mmCIF file of C-alpha atoms in Angstrom:
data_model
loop_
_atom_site.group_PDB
_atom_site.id
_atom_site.type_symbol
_atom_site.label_atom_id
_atom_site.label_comp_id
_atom_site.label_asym_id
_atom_site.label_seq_id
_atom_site.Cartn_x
_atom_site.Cartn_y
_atom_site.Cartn_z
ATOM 1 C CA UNK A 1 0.718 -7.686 -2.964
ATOM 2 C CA UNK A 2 0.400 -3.889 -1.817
ATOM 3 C CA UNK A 3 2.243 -2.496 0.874
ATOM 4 C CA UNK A 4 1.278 -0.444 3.368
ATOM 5 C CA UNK A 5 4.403 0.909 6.526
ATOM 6 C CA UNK A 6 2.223 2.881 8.855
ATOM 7 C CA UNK A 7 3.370 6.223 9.661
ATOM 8 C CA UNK A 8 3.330 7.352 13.688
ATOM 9 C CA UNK A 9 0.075 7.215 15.466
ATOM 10 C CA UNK A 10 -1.635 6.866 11.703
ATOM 11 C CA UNK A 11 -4.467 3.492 11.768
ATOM 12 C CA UNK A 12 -5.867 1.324 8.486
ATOM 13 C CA UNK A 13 -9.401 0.822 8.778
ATOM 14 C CA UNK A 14 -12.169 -1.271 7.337
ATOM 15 C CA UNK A 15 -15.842 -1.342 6.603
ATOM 16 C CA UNK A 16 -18.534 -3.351 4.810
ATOM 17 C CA UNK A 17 -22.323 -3.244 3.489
ATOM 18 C CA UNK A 18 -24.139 -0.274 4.527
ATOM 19 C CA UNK A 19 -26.823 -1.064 1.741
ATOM 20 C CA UNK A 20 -27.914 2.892 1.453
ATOM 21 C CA UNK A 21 -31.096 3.067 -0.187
ATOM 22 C CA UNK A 22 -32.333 -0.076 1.158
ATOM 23 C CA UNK A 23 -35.320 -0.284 2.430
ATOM 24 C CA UNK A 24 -35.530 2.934 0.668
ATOM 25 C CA UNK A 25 -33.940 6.505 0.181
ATOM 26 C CA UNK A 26 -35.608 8.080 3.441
ATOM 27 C CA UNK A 27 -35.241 5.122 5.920
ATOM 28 C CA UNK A 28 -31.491 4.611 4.725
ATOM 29 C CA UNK A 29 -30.399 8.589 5.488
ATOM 30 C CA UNK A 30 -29.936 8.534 8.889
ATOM 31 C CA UNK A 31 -27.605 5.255 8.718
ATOM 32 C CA UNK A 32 -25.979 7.210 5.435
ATOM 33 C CA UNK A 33 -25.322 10.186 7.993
ATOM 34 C CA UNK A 34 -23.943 8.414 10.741
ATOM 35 C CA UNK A 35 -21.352 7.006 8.631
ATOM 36 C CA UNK A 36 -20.462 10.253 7.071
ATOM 37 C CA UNK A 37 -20.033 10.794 10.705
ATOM 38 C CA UNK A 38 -18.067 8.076 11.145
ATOM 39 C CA UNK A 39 -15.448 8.990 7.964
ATOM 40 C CA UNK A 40 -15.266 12.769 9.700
ATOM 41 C CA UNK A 41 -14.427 10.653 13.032
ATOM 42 C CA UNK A 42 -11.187 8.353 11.499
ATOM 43 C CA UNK A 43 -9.888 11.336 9.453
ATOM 44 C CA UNK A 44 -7.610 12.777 11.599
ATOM 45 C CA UNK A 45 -5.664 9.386 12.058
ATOM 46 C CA UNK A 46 -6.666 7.034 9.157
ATOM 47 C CA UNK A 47 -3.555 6.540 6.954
ATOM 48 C CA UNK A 48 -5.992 3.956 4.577
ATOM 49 C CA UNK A 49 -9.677 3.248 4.194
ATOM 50 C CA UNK A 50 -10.971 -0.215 3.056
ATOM 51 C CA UNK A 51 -14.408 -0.835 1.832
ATOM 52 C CA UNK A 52 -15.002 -3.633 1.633
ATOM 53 C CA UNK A 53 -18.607 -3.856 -0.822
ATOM 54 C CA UNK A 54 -22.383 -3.192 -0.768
ATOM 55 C CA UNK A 55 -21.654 0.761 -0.250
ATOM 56 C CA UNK A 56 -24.930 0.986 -1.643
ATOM 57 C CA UNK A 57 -28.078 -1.619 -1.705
ATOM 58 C CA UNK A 58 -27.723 -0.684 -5.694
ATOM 59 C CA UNK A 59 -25.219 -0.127 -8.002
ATOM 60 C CA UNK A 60 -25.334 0.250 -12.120
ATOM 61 C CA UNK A 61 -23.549 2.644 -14.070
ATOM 62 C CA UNK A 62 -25.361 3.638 -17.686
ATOM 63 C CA UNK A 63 -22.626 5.684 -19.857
ATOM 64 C CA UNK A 64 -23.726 8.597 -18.537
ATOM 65 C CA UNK A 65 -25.749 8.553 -15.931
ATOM 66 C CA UNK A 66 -25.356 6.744 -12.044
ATOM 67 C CA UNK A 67 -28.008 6.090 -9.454
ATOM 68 C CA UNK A 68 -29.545 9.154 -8.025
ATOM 69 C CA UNK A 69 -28.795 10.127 -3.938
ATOM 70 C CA UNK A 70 -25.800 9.121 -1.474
ATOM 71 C CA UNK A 71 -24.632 12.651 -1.751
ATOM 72 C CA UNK A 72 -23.581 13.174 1.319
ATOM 73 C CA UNK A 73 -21.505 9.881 1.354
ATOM 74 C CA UNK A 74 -19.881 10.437 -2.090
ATOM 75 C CA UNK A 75 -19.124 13.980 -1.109
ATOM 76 C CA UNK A 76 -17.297 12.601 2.122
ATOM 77 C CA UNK A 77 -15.403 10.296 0.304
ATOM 78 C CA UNK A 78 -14.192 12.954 -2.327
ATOM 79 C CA UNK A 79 -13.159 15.115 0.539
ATOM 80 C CA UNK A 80 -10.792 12.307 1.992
ATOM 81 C CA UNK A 81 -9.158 11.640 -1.044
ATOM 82 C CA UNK A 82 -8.492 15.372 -2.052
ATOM 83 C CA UNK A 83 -6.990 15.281 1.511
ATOM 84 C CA UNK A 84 -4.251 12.738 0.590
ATOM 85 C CA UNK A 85 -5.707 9.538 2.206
ATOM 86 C CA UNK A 86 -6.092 6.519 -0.135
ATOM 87 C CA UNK A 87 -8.998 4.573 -0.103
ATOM 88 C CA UNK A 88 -9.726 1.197 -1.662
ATOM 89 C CA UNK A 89 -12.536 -0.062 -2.960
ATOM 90 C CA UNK A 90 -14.254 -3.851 -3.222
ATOM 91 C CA UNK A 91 -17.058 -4.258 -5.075
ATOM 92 C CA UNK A 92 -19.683 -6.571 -3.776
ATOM 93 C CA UNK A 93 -22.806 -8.317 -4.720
ATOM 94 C CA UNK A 94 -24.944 -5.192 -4.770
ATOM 95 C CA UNK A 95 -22.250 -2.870 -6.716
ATOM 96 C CA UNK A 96 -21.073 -5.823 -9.136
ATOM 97 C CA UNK A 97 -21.695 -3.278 -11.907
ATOM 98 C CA UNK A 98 -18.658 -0.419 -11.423
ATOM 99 C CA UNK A 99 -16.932 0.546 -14.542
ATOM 100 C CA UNK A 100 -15.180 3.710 -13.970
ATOM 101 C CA UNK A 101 -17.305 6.298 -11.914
ATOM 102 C CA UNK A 102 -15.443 6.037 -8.423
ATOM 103 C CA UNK A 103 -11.553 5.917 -10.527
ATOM 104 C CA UNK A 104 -12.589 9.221 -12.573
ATOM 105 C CA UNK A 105 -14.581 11.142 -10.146
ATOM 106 C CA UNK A 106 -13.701 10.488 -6.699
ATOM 107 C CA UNK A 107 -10.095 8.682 -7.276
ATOM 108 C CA UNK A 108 -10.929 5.276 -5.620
ATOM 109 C CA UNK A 109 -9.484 2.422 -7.413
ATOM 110 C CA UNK A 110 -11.840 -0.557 -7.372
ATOM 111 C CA UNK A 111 -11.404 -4.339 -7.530
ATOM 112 C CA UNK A 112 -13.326 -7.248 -8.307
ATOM 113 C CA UNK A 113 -11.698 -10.264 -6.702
ATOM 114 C CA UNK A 114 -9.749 -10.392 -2.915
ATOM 115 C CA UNK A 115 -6.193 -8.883 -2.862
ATOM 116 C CA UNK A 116 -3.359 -9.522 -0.480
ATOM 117 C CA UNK A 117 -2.441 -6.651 1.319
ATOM 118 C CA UNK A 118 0.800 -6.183 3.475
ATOM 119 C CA UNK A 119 0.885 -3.494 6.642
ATOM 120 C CA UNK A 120 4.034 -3.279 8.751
ATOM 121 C CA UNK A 121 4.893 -6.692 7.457
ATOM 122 C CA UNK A 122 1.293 -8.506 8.490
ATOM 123 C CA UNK A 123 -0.226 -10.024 5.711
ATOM 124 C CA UNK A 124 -3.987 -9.807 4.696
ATOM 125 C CA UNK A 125 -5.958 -11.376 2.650
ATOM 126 C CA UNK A 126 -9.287 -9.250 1.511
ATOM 127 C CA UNK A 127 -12.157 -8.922 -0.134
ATOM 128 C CA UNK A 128 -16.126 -8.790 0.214
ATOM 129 C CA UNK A 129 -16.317 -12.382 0.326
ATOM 130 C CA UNK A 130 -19.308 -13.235 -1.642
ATOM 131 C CA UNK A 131 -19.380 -16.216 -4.266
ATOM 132 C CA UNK A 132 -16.014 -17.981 -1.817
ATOM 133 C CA UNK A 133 -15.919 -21.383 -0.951
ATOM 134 C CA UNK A 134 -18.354 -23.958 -0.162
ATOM 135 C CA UNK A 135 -21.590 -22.233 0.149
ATOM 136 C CA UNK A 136 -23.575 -19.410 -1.188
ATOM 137 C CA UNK A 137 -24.920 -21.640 -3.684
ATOM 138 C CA UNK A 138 -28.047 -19.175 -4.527
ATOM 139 C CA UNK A 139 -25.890 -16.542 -4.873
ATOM 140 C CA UNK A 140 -23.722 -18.048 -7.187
ATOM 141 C CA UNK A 141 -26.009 -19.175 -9.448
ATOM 142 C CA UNK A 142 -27.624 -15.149 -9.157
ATOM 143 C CA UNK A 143 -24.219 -14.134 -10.129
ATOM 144 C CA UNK A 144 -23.719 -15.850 -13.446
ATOM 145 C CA UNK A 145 -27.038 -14.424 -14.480
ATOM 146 C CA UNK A 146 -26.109 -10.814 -13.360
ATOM 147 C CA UNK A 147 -21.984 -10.755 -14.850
ATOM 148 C CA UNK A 148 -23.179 -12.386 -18.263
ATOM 149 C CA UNK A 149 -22.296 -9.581 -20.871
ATOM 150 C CA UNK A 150 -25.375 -10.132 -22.849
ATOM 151 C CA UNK A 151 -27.180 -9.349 -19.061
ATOM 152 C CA UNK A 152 -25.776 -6.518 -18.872
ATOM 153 C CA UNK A 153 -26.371 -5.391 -21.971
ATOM 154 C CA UNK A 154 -29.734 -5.707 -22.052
ATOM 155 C CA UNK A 155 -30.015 -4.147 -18.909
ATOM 156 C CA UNK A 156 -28.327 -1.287 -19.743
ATOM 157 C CA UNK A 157 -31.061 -0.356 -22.530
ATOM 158 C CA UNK A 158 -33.461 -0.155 -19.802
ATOM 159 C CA UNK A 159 -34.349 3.322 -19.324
ATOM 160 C CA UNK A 160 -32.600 4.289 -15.633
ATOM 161 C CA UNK A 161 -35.799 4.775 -14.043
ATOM 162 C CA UNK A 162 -37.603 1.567 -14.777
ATOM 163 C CA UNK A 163 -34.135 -0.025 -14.473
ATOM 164 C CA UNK A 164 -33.194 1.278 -10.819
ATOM 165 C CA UNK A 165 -36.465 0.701 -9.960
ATOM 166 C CA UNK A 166 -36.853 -3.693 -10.737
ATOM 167 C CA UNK A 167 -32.998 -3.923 -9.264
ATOM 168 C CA UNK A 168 -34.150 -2.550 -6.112
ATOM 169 C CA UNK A 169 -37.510 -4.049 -5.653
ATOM 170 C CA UNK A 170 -35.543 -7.365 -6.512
ATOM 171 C CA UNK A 171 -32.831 -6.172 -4.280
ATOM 172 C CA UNK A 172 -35.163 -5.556 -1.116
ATOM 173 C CA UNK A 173 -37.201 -8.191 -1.871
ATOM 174 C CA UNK A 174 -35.212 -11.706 -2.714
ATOM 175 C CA UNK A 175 -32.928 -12.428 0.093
ATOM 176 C CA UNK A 176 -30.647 -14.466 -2.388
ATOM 177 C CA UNK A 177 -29.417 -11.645 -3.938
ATOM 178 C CA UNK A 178 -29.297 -9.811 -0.506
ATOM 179 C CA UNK A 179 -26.913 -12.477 0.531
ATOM 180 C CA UNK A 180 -28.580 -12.204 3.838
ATOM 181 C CA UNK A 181 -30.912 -15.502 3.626
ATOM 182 C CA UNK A 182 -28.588 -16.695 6.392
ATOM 183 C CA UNK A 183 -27.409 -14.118 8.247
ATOM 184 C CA UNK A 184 -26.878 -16.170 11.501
ATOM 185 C CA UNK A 185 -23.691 -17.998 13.060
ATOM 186 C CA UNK A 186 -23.928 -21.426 11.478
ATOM 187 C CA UNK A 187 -21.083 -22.720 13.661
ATOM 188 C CA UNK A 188 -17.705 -22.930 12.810
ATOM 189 C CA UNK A 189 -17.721 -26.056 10.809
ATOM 190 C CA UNK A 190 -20.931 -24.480 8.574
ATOM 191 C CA UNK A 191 -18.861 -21.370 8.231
ATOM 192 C CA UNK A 192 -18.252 -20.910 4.216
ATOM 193 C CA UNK A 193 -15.818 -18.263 4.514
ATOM 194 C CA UNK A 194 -14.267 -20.001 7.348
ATOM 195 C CA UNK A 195 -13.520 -23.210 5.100
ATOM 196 C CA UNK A 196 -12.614 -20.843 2.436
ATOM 197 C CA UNK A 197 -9.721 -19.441 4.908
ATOM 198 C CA UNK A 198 -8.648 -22.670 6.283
ATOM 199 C CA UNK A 199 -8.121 -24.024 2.338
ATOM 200 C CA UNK A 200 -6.080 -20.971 1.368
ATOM 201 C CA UNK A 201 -4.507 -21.072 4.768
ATOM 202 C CA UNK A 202 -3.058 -24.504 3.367
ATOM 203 C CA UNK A 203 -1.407 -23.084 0.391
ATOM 204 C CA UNK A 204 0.031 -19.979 2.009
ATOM 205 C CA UNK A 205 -0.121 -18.039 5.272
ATOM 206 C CA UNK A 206 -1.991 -14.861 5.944
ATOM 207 C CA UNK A 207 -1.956 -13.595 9.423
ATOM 208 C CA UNK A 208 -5.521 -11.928 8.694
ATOM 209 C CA UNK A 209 -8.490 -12.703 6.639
ATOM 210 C CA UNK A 210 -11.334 -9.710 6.344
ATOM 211 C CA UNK A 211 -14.738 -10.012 4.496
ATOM 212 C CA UNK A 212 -17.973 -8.458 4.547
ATOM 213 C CA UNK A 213 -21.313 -10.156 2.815
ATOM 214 C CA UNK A 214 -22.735 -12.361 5.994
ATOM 215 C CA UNK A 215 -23.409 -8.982 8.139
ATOM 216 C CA UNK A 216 -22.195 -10.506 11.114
ATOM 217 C CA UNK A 217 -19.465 -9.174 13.310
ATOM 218 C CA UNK A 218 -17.544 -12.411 13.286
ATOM 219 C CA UNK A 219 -13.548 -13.069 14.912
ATOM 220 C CA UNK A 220 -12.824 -16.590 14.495
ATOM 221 C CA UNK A 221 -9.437 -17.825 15.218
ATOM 222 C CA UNK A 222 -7.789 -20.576 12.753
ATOM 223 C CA UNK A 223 -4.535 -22.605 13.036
ATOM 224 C CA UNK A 224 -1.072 -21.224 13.563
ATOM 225 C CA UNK A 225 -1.855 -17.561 14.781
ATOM 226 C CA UNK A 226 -3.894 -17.030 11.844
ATOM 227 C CA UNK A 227 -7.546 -14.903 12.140
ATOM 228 C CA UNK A 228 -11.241 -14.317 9.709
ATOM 229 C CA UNK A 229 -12.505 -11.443 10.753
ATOM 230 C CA UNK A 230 -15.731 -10.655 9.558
ATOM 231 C CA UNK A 231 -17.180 -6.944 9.316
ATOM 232 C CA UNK A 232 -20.715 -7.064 10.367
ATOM 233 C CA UNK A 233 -23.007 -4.171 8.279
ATOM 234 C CA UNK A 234 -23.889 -1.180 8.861
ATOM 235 C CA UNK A 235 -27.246 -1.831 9.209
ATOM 236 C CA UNK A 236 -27.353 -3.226 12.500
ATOM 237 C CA UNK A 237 -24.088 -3.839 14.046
ATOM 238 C CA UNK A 238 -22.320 -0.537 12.916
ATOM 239 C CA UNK A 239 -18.911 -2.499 13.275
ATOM 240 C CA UNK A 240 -15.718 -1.661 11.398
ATOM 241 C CA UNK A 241 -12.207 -3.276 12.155
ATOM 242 C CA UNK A 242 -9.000 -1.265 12.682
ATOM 243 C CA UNK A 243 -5.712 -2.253 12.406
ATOM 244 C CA UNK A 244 -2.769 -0.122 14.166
ATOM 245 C CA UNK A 245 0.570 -1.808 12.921
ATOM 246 C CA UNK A 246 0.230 -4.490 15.743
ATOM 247 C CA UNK A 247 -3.894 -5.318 16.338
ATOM 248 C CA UNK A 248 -6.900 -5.874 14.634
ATOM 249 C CA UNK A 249 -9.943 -4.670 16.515
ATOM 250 C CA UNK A 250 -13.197 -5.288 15.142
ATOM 251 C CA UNK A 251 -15.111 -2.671 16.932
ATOM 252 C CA UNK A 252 -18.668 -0.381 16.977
ATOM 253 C CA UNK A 253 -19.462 3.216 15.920
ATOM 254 C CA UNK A 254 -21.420 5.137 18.276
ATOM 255 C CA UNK A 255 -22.018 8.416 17.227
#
């Protein structure tokens, strides 16, 4: 479990599935700038920054070569950490494919499964939240197909151009791999990441649970002063959550 003991006045904060590129390059830049605007906003105070998957609507590294655009984002990021504030990424279901770009060039370590995370002694549990308990059967099934080495590999021999181009028609297109086929409150009960936190909530507590993946702003309260928080997109709620040392506030950007 990492640890994190806030220094004075200094805030952790959190933020899921802006899907740049999606629709496409053009209609994704103006979302892509406000939340460049949005990382110059939290500087001055952020003492962490969590993202929490689907940066980008597609992901694949080659050897040598990454998808083309989101300057202005990955410049913004680089900035932050040359300035001394960590950030963490969480691969999602869009980005499944890191292997190395964001560690060597912009010095953001990146995981593939939820972590527990500890600030000023309130423990977290985190991650994108796609593929966790009950549901998102479509997507599971997508994701055997898309982490199989010999996938990959074939993939890979695609040249970039006719590669990036089939993931993202696929990606715009086929709402199972979005992960947004049901992006509505199913109720509490319907919930799959809300089962998923009351089963882990039975083998050990977590004051907090934080996902992205549904693109709903979600705060649902579970048993003995535990929370799921979910982080909404950046698409159309432009919600983030921040934590101070004492509260979690899932709240909206308005540039």
């Amino acid at each position: 479990m990492q640890s994190i003991q806030l220094a004075e006045g200094k805030k952790v904060y959190f933020a899921s599935d802006n899907h740049l590129g999606a629709p496409n390059t053009k209609a994704s830049l103006p979302r892509e700038k406000k939340f460049v605007s949005f990382l110059e906003a939290i500087k001055a105070d952020a003492q962490a920054i969590f993202l929490m998957g689907d940066l980008f609507d597609f992901w694949f590294e080659y050897k040598t070569v990454v998808p083309k655009g989101f300057t202005r984002t990955l410049g913004k990021l680089a900035e932050l950490t040359d300035a001394g504030i960590p950030i963490y990424y969480f691969v999602g279901n869009h980005d499944l494919w890191m292997n190395g770009y964001f560690e060597e060039e912009l010095n953001i370590p990146v995981f593939h499964h939820p972590q527990q995370l500890e600030i000023n002694g309130t423990k977290f549990f985190i991650g994108h939240g796609d593929g966790l308990g009950p549901g998102d059967k479509g997507f599971k099934r997508m994701k055997k197909v898309f982490t199989n080495p010999v996938s990959k590999w074939f993939f890979r021999w695609l040249h970039p151009d006719l590669g990036v181009r089939l993931a993202q028609y696929l990606s715009v297109n086929n709402k199972i791999i979005s992960g947004d086929a049901d992006a509505k409150f199913l109720g509490e009960d319907k919930e799959w990441l809300v089962q998923y936190c009351k089963r882990k909530l039975e083998a050990e507590h977590h004051d907090h649970f934080i996902f992205g993946h549904r693109h709903l702003p979600l705060e649902i309260d579970l048993k003995n002063n535990s929370r799921y928080t979910n982080l909404g997109d950046w698409i159309q709620y432009f919600t983030y959550a921040v934590f101070d040392g004492k509260e979690l506030k899932l709240q909206e950007f308005k540039s």
